[in-house]
JSON list of C-alpha atoms in Angstrom, two decimals:
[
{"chain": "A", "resi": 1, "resn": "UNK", "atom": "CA", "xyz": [-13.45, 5.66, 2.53]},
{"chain": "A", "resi": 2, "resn": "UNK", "atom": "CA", "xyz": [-12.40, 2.23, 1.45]},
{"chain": "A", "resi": 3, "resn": "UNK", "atom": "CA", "xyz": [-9.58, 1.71, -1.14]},
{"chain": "A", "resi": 4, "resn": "UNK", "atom": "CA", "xyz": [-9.43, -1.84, -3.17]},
{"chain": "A", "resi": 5, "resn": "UNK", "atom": "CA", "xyz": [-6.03, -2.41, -4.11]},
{"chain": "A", "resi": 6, "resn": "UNK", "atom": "CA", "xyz": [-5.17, -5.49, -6.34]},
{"chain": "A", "resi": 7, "resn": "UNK", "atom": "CA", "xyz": [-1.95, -6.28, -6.97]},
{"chain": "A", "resi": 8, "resn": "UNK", "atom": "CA", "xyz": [-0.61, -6.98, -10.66]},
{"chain": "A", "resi": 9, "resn": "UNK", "atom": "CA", "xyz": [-0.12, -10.24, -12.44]},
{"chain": "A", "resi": 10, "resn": "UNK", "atom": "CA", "xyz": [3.20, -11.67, -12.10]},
{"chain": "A", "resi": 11, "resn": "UNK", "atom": "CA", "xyz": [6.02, -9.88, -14.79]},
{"chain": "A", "resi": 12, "resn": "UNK", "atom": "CA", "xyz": [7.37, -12.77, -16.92]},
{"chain": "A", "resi": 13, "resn": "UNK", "atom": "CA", "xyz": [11.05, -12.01, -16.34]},
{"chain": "A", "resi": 14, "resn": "UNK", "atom": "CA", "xyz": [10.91, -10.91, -12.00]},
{"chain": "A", "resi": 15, "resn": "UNK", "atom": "CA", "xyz": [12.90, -13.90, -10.80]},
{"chain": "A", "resi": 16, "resn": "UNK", "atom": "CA", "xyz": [15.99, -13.02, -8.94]},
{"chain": "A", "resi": 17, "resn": "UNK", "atom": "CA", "xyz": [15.47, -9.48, -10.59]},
{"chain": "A", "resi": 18, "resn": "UNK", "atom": "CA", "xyz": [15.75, -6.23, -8.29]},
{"chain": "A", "resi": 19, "resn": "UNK", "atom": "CA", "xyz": [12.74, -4.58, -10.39]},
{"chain": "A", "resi": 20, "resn": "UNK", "atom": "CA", "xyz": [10.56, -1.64, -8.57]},
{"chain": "A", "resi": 21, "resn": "UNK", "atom": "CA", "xyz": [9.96, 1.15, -11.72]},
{"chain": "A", "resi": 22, "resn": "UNK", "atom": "CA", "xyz": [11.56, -0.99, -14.65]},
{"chain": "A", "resi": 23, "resn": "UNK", "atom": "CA", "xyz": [8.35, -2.27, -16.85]},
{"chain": "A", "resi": 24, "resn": "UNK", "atom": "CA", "xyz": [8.40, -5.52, -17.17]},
{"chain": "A", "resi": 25, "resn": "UNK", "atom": "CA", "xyz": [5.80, -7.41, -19.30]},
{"chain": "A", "resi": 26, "resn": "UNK", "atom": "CA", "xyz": [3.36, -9.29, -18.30]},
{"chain": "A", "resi": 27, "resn": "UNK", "atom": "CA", "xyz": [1.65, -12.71, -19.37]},
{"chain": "A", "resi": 28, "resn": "UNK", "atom": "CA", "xyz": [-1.70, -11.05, -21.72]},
{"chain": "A", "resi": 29, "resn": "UNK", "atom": "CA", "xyz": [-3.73, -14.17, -20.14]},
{"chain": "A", "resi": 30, "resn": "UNK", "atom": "CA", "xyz": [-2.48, -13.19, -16.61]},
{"chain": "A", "resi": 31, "resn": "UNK", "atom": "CA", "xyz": [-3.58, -9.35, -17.33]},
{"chain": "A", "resi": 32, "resn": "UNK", "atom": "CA", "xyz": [-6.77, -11.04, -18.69]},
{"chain": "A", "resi": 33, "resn": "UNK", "atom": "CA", "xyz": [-7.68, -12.88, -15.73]},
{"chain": "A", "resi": 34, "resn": "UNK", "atom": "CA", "xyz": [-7.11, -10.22, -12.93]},
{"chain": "A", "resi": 35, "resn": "UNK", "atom": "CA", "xyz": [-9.16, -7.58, -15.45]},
{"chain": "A", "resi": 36, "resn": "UNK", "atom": "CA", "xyz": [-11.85, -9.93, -15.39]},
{"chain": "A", "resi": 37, "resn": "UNK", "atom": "CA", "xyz": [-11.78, -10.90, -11.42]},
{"chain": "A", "resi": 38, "resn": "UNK", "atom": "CA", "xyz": [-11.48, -7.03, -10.70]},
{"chain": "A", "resi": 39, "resn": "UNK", "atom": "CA", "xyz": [-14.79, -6.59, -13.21]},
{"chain": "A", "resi": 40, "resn": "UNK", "atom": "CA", "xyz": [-16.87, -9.14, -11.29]},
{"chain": "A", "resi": 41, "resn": "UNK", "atom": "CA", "xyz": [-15.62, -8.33, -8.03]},
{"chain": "A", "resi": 42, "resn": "UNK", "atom": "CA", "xyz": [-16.45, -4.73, -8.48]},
{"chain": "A", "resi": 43, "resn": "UNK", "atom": "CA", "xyz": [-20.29, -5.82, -9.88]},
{"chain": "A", "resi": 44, "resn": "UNK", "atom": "CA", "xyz": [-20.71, -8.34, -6.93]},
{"chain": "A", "resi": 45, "resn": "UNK", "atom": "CA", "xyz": [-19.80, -5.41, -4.06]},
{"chain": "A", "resi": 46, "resn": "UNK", "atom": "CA", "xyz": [-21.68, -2.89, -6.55]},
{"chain": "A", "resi": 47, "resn": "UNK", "atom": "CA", "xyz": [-18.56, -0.70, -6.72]},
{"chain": "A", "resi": 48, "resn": "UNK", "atom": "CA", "xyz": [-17.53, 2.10, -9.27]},
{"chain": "A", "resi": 49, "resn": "UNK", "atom": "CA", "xyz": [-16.24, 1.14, -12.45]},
{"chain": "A", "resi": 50, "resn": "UNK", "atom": "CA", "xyz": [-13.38, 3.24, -11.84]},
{"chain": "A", "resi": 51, "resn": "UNK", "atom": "CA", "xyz": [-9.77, 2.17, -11.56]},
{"chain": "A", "resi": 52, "resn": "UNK", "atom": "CA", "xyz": [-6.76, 4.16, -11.01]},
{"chain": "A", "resi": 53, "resn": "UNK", "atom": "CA", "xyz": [-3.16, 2.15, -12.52]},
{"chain": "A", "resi": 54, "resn": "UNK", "atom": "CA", "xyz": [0.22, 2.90, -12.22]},
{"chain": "A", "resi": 55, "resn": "UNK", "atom": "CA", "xyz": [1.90, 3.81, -15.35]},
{"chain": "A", "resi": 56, "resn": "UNK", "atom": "CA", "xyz": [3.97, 0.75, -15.61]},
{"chain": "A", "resi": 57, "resn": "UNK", "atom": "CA", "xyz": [2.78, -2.19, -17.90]},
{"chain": "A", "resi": 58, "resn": "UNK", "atom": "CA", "xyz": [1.92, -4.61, -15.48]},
{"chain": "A", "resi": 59, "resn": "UNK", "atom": "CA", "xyz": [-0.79, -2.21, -14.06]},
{"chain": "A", "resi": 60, "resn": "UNK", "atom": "CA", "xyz": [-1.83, -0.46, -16.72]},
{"chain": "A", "resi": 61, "resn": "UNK", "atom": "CA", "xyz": [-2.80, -3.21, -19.19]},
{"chain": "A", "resi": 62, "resn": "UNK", "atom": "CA", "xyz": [-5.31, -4.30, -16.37]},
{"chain": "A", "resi": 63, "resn": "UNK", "atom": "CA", "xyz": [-6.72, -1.08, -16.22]},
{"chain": "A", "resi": 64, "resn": "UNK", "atom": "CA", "xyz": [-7.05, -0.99, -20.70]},
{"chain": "A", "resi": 65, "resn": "UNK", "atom": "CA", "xyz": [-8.64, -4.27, -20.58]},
{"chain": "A", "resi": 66, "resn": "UNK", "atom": "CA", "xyz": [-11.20, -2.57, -17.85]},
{"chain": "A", "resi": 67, "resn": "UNK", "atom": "CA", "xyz": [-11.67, 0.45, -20.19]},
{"chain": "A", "resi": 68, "resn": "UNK", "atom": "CA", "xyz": [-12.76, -1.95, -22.59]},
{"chain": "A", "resi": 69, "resn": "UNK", "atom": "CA", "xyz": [-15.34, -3.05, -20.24]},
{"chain": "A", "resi": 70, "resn": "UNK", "atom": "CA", "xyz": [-16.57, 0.16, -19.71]},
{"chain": "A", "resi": 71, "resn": "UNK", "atom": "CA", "xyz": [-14.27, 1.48, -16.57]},
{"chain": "A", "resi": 72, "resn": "UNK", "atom": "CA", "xyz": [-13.29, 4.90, -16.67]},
{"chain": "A", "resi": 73, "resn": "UNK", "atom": "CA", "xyz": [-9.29, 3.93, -16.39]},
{"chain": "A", "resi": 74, "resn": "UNK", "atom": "CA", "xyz": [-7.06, 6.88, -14.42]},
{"chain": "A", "resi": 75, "resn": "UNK", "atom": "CA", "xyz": [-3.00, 6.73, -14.93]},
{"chain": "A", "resi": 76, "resn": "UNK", "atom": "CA", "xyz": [-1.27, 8.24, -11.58]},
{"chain": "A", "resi": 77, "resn": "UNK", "atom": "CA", "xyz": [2.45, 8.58, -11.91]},
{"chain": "A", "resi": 78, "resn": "UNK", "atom": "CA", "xyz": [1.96, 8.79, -7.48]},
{"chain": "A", "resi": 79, "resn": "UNK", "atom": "CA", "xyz": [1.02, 4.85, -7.66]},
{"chain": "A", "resi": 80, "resn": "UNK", "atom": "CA", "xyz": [4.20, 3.55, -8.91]},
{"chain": "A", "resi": 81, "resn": "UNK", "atom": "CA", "xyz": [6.67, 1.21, -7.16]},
{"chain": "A", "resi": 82, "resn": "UNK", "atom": "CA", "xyz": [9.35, 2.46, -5.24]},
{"chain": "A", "resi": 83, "resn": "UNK", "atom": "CA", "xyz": [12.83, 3.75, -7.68]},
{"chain": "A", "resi": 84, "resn": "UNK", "atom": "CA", "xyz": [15.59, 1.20, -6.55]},
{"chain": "A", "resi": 85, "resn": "UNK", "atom": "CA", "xyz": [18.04, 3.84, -9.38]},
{"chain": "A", "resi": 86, "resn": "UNK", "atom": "CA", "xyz": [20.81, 2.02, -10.25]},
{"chain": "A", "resi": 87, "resn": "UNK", "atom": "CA", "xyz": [19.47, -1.28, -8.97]},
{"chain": "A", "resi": 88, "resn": "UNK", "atom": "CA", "xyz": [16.79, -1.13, -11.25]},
{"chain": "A", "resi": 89, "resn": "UNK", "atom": "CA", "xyz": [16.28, -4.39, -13.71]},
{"chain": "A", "resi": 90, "resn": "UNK", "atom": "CA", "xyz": [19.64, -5.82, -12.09]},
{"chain": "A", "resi": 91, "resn": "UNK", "atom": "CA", "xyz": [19.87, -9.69, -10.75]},
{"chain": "A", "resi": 92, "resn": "UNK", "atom": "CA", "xyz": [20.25, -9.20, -7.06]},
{"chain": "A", "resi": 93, "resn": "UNK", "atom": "CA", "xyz": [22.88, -11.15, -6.83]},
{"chain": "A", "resi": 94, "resn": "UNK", "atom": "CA", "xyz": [25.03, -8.57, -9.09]},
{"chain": "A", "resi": 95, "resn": "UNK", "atom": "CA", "xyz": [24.25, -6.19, -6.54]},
{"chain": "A", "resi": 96, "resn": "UNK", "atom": "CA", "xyz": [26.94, -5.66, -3.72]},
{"chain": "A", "resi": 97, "resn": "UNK", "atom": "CA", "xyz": [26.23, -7.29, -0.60]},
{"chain": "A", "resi": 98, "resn": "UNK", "atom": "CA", "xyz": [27.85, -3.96, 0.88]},
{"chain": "A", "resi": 99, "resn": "UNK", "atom": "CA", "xyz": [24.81, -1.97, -0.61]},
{"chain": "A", "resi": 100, "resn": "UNK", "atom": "CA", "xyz": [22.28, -4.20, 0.33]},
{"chain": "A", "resi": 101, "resn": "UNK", "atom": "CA", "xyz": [23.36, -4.52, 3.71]},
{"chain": "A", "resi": 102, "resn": "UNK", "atom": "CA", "xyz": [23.60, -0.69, 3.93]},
{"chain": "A", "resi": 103, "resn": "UNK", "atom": "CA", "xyz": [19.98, -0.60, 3.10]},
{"chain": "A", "resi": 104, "resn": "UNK", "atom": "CA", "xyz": [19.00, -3.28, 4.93]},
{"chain": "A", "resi": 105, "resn": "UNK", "atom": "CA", "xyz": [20.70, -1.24, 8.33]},
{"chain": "A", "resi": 106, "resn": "UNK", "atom": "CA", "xyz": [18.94, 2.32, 7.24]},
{"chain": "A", "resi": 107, "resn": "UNK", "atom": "CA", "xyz": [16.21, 0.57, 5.45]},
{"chain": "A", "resi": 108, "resn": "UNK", "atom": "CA", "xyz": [13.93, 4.00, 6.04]},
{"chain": "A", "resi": 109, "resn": "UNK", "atom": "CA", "xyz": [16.89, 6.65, 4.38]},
{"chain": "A", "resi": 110, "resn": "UNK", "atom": "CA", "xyz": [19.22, 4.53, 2.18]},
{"chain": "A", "resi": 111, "resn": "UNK", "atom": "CA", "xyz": [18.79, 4.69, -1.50]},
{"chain": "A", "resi": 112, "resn": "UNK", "atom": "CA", "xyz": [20.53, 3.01, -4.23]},
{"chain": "A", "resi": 113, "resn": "UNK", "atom": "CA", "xyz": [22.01, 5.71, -6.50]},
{"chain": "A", "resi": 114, "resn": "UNK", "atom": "CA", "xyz": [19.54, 7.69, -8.31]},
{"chain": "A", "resi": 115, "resn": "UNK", "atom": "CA", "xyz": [16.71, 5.95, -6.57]},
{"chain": "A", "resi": 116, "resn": "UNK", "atom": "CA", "xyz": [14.05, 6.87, -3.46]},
{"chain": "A", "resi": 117, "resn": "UNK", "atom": "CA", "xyz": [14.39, 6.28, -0.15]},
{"chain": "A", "resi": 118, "resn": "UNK", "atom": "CA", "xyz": [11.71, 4.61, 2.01]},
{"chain": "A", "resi": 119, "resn": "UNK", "atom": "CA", "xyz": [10.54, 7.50, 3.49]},
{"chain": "A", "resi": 120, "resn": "UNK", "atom": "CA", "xyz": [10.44, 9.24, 0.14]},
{"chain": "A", "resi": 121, "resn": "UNK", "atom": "CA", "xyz": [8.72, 6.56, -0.75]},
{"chain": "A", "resi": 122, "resn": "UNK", "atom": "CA", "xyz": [5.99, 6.72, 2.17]},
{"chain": "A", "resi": 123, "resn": "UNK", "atom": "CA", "xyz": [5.69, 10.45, 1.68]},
{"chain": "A", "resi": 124, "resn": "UNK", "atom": "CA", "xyz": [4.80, 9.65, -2.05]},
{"chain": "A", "resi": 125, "resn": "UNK", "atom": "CA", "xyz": [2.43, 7.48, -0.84]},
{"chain": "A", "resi": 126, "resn": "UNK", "atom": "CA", "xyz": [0.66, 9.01, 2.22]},
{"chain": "A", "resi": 127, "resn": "UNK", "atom": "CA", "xyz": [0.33, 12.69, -0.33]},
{"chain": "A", "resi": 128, "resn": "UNK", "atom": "CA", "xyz": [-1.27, 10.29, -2.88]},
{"chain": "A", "resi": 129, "resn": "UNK", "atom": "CA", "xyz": [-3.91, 9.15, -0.65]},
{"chain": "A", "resi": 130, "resn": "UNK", "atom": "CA", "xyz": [-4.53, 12.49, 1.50]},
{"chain": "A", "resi": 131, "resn": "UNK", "atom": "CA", "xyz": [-5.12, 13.84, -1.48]},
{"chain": "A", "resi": 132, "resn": "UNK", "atom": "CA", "xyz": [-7.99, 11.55, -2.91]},
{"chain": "A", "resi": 133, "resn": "UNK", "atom": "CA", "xyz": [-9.18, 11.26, 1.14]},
{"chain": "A", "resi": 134, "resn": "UNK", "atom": "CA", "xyz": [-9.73, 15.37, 0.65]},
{"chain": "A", "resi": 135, "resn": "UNK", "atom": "CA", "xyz": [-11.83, 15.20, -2.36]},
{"chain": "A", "resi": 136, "resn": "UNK", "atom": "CA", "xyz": [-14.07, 12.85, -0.64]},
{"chain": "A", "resi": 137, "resn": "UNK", "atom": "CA", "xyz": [-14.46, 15.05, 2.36]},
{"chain": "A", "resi": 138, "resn": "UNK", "atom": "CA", "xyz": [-15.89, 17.34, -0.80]},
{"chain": "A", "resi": 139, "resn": "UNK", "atom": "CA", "xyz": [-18.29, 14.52, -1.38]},
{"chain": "A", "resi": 140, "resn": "UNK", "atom": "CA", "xyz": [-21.60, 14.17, 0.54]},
{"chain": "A", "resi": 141, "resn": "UNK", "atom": "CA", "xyz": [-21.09, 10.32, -0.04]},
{"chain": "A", "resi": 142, "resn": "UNK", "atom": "CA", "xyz": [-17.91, 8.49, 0.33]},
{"chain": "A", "resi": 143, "resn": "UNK", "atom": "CA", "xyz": [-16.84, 6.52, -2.91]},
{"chain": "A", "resi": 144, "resn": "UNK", "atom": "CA", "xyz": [-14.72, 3.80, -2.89]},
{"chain": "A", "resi": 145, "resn": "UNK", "atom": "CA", "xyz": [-11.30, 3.80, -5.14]},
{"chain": "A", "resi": 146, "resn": "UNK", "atom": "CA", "xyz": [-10.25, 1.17, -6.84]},
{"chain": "A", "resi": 147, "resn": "UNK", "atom": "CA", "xyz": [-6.35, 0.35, -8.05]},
{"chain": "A", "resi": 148, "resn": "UNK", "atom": "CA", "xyz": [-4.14, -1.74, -9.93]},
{"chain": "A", "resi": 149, "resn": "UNK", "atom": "CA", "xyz": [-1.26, -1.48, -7.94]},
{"chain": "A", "resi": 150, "resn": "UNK", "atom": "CA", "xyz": [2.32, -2.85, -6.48]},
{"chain": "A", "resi": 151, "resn": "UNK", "atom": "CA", "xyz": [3.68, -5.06, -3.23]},
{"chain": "A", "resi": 152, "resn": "UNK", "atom": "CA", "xyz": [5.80, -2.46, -2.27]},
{"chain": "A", "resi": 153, "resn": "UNK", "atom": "CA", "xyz": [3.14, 0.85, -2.79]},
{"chain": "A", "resi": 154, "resn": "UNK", "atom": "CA", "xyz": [0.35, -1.38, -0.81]},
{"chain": "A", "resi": 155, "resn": "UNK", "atom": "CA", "xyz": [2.71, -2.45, 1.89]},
{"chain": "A", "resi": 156, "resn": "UNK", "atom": "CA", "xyz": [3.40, 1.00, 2.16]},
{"chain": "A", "resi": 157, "resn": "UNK", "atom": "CA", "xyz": [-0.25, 1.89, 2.02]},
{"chain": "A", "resi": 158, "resn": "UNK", "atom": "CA", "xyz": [-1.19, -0.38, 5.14]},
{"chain": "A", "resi": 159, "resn": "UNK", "atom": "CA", "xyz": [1.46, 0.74, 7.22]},
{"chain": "A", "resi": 160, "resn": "UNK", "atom": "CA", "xyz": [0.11, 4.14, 6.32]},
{"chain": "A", "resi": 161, "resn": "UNK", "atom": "CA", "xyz": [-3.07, 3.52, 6.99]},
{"chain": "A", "resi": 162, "resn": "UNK", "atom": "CA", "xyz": [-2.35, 1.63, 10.28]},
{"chain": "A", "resi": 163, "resn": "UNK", "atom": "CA", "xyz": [-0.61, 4.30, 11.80]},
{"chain": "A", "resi": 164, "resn": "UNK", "atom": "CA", "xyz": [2.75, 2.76, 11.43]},
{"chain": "A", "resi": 165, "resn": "UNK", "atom": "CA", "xyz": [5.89, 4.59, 11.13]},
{"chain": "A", "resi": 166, "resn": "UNK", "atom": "CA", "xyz": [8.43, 4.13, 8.29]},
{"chain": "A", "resi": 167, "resn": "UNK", "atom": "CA", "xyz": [10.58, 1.07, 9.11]},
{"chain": "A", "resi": 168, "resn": "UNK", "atom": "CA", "xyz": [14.47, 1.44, 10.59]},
{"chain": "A", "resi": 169, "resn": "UNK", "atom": "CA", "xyz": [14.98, -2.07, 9.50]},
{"chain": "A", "resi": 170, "resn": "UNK", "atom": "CA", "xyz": [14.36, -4.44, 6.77]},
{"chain": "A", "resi": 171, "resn": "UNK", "atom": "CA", "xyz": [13.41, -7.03, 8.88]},
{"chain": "A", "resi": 172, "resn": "UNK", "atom": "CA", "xyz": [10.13, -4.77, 9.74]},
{"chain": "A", "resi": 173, "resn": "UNK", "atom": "CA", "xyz": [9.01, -4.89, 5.99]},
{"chain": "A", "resi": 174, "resn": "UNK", "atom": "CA", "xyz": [5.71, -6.94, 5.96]},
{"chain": "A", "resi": 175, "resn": "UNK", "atom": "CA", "xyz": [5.21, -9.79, 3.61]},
{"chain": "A", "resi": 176, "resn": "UNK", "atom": "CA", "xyz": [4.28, -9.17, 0.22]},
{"chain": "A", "resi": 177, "resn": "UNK", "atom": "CA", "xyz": [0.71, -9.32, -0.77]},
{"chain": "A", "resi": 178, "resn": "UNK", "atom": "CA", "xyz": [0.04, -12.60, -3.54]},
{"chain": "A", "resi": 179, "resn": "UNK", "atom": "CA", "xyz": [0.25, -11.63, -7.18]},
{"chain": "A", "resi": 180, "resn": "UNK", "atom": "CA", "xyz": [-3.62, -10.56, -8.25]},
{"chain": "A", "resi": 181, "resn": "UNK", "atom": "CA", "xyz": [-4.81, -10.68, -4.55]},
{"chain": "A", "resi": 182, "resn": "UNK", "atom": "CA", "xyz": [-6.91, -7.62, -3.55]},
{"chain": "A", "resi": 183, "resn": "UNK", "atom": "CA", "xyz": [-6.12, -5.61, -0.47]},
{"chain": "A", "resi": 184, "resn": "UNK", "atom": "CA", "xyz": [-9.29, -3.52, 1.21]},
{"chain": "A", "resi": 185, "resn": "UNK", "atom": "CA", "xyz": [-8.14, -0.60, 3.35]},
{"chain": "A", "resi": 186, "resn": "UNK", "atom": "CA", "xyz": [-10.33, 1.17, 5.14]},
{"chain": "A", "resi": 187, "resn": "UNK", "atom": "CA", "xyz": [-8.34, 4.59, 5.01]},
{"chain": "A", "resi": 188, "resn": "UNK", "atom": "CA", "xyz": [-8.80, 5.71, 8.46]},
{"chain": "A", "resi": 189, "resn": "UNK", "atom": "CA", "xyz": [-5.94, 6.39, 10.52]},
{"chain": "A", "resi": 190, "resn": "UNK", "atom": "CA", "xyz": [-5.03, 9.19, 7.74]}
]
């Protein structure tokens, strides 16, 4: 089963901003132009016009303006970024080195107060997609999902789907996927 996972437009306000949950808004031409590249890519590959968003803003907007287009648009609370708590919609550089060099030494159990873990994180993560890899095991014919979704929650999603283990460090965090660029997983090492 494939999963196409784009990545939202760029907030307006994410520079030198610790933001994972906090909704930050996004440029309406940005949302626009990723609603409309999703709509032809999905005609071009002949793939369902159905997208699943994350509840924040700068997912589901994209996911409205492709209910306008005639998308069946699904909110999932499971495909929102990771909680950094108390870090949440701070400058990093108000945040104390201490705490970030905590997490960077536990990267895979630390969590800012009232936030998630990694491996909360990746547990979020790998239910969400066992659970839509199930109902197409109900299927006789394996549909492809498509989602509006976040650099941390598709990082995550590769690793998953990879085979990878949760990371000890930070320095074994990929690279974050570009702003609007689609990710295809293949959803096989589930």
């Amino acid at each position: 089963m494939a999963l196409y996972i784009w990545r939202h437009p760029k907030p307006l306000a994410a520079v030198g901003i610790c933001f994972g949950q906090t909704d930050m808004a996004v440029d309406s031409r940005k949302l626009k132009r990723l609603a409309n590249q999703i709509q032809r890519f999905a005609r071009l590959h002949q793939l369902p016009k159905v997208i699943w968003v994350s509840p924040l803003q700068r997912s589901l907007k994209v996911g409205q303006l492709l209910a306008l287009q005639g998308f069946q648009c699904h909110v999932a609370p499971e495909l929102i970024e990771i909680d950094f708590g108390d870090w949440e919609g701070r400058p990093w550089e108000q945040i104390a080195k201490q705490e970030i060099d905590e997490w960077c030494n536990d990267f895979a159990h630390f969590a800012p107060d009232n936030g998630e873990s990694l491996q909360q994180f990746f547990i979020r993560v790998e239910d969400w997609l066992s659970a839509h890899i199930a109902e197409q095991v109900t299927n006789t014919i394996a549909v492809p999902i498509l989602t509006v979704g976040h650099a941390g929650w598709i990082n995550a999603a590769k690793m998953i789907d990879a085979g990878q283990k949760v990371p000890q460090v930070a320095a074994d965090w990929p690279r974050s996927v570009a702003y609007g660029e689609v990710s295809i997983l293949e959803l096989s090492g589930l």
